[in-house]
């Protein structure tokens, strides 16, 4: 039925398939802090949930919501200075649910042109007017906002750290939006939590951005080593999402195990800030990046080059169009991997 389409993908060198990788040094995962293999966090999770149910069993609005979800939400609000929060099944689901529910006819949504695909999909499900501004370009954003007073509500969406560029959203953009009373700023902190900020809670923490009129999306499945996501906002917005966001209402709640693991992962970051910061900063200095993502364009056959790296024991992201404009190596400087191996990998890619 789709044979022709698959053949076209192969001819364009855009065909993809799942693989199981073994015995490779992992610089491809978004497990920035190595939390997914943190035995202490795992033991604490297991000890808390032992004898209880691992799964949530139902949606949040039936009987899937329990003390574990509430515990995580309250702690997230406390450390991020928000009034309310809600945990959801995944980062993709969080973005889709948020845009689809909040953006209505008569509203304006403006996204950075490199915003994650989940937000693009979500906003296209709404009836709002959609605009994109040039990546990290304040001047273009101001231009796209020039007639914003004509709309009922205005949303601007950016990422804390852009996943396919490794660059941070510019502080001047968030500072500008912070004083625009009509604008609700949506900040996807999926790749910035656990990486930047005084408390390693992302760019809102790093730049000390007021949380009023901002919505924070965070993931539990990257630096926190678990699975799922969360949305932090005002009580009014969180209540509205509970009542109108289809992706939240009609899906099973986040599993109890994943929820507890994320809670203890956050505690682990708080208790080991100095250690994590030192390792992060050392890798940032080596790679010349503000994040833990290092991007290197590949002008040769990227798949062949990637196979060569794997033969030498390295697993990195080999990203191709249409995800990015040009083929790139995406290296994640996971602090759980040996620093000397990261140095070796950099030399290999630099040639």
mmCIF file with all atom_site columns, N, CA and C in Angstrom, residues 16 32 35 90 133 167 213 217 228 266 287 330 343:
data_model
loop_
_atom_site.group_PDB
_atom_site.id
_atom_site.type_symbol
_atom_site.label_atom_id
_atom_site.label_alt_id
_atom_site.label_comp_id
_atom_site.label_asym_id
_atom_site.label_entity_id
_atom_site.label_seq_id
_atom_site.pdbx_PDB_ins_code
_atom_site.Cartn_x
_atom_site.Cartn_y
_atom_site.Cartn_z
_atom_site.occupancy
_atom_site.B_iso_or_equiv
_atom_site.pdbx_formal_charge
_atom_site.auth_seq_id
_atom_site.auth_comp_id
_atom_site.auth_asym_id
_atom_site.auth_atom_id
_atom_site.pdbx_PDB_model_num
ATOM 1  N N  . UNK A 1 16  ? 14.271 5.596  7.283  1.00 0.00 ? 16  UNK A N  1
ATOM 2  C CA . UNK A 1 16  ? 14.702 5.359  8.651  1.00 0.00 ? 16  UNK A CA 1
ATOM 3  C C  . UNK A 1 16  ? 14.116 4.055  9.176  1.00 0.00 ? 16  UNK A C  1
ATOM 4  N N  . UNK A 1 32  ? 21.058 13.529 29.800 1.00 0.00 ? 32  UNK A N  1
ATOM 5  C CA . UNK A 1 32  ? 22.186 14.432 30.007 1.00 0.00 ? 32  UNK A CA 1
ATOM 6  C C  . UNK A 1 32  ? 23.003 14.134 31.257 1.00 0.00 ? 32  UNK A C  1
ATOM 7  N N  . UNK A 1 35  ? 20.971 10.048 34.487 1.00 0.00 ? 35  UNK A N  1
ATOM 8  C CA . UNK A 1 35  ? 19.995 9.720  35.524 1.00 0.00 ? 35  UNK A CA 1
ATOM 9  C C  . UNK A 1 35  ? 19.281 8.392  35.261 1.00 0.00 ? 35  UNK A C  1
ATOM 10 N N  . UNK A 1 90  ? 3.720  12.515 27.890 1.00 0.00 ? 90  UNK A N  1
ATOM 11 C CA . UNK A 1 90  ? 4.973  12.707 27.155 1.00 0.00 ? 90  UNK A CA 1
ATOM 12 C C  . UNK A 1 90  ? 5.117  14.171 26.781 1.00 0.00 ? 90  UNK A C  1
ATOM 13 N N  . UNK A 1 133 ? 8.490  33.179 13.553 1.00 0.00 ? 133 UNK A N  1
ATOM 14 C CA . UNK A 1 133 ? 9.503  34.221 13.445 1.00 0.00 ? 133 UNK A CA 1
ATOM 15 C C  . UNK A 1 133 ? 10.878 33.585 13.266 1.00 0.00 ? 133 UNK A C  1
ATOM 16 N N  . UNK A 1 167 ? 21.564 25.651 20.847 1.00 0.00 ? 167 UNK A N  1
ATOM 17 C CA . UNK A 1 167 ? 21.674 27.045 21.289 1.00 0.00 ? 167 UNK A CA 1
ATOM 18 C C  . UNK A 1 167 ? 20.534 27.411 22.220 1.00 0.00 ? 167 UNK A C  1
ATOM 19 N N  . UNK A 1 213 ? 2.517  35.097 33.554 1.00 0.00 ? 213 UNK A N  1
ATOM 20 C CA . UNK A 1 213 ? 2.248  35.114 32.105 1.00 0.00 ? 213 UNK A CA 1
ATOM 21 C C  . UNK A 1 213 ? 3.199  34.234 31.300 1.00 0.00 ? 213 UNK A C  1
ATOM 22 N N  . UNK A 1 217 ? 6.893  24.156 29.822 1.00 0.00 ? 217 UNK A N  1
ATOM 23 C CA . UNK A 1 217 ? 6.748  22.738 29.493 1.00 0.00 ? 217 UNK A CA 1
ATOM 24 C C  . UNK A 1 217 ? 8.077  22.068 29.807 1.00 0.00 ? 217 UNK A C  1
ATOM 25 N N  . UNK A 1 228 ? 7.616  10.864 30.486 1.00 0.00 ? 228 UNK A N  1
ATOM 26 C CA . UNK A 1 228 ? 6.489  11.741 30.736 1.00 0.00 ? 228 UNK A CA 1
ATOM 27 C C  . UNK A 1 228 ? 6.891  13.201 30.623 1.00 0.00 ? 228 UNK A C  1
ATOM 28 N N  . UNK A 1 266 ? 14.768 14.793 40.555 1.00 0.00 ? 266 UNK A N  1
ATOM 29 C CA . UNK A 1 266 ? 14.812 16.217 40.880 1.00 0.00 ? 266 UNK A CA 1
ATOM 30 C C  . UNK A 1 266 ? 15.508 16.447 42.221 1.00 0.00 ? 266 UNK A C  1
ATOM 31 N N  . UNK A 1 287 ? 33.520 21.701 24.175 1.00 0.00 ? 287 UNK A N  1
ATOM 32 C CA . UNK A 1 287 ? 32.774 21.727 22.926 1.00 0.00 ? 287 UNK A CA 1
ATOM 33 C C  . UNK A 1 287 ? 32.435 23.136 22.451 1.00 0.00 ? 287 UNK A C  1
ATOM 34 N N  . UNK A 1 330 ? 24.860 15.133 15.825 1.00 0.00 ? 330 UNK A N  1
ATOM 35 C CA . UNK A 1 330 ? 24.348 15.725 17.063 1.00 0.00 ? 330 UNK A CA 1
ATOM 36 C C  . UNK A 1 330 ? 24.931 14.933 18.223 1.00 0.00 ? 330 UNK A C  1
ATOM 37 N N  . UNK A 1 343 ? 36.510 13.718 24.428 1.00 0.00 ? 343 UNK A N  1
ATOM 38 C CA . UNK A 1 343 ? 37.640 14.347 23.737 1.00 0.00 ? 343 UNK A CA 1
ATOM 39 C C  . UNK A 1 343 ? 38.026 13.558 22.494 1.00 0.00 ? 343 UNK A C  1
#
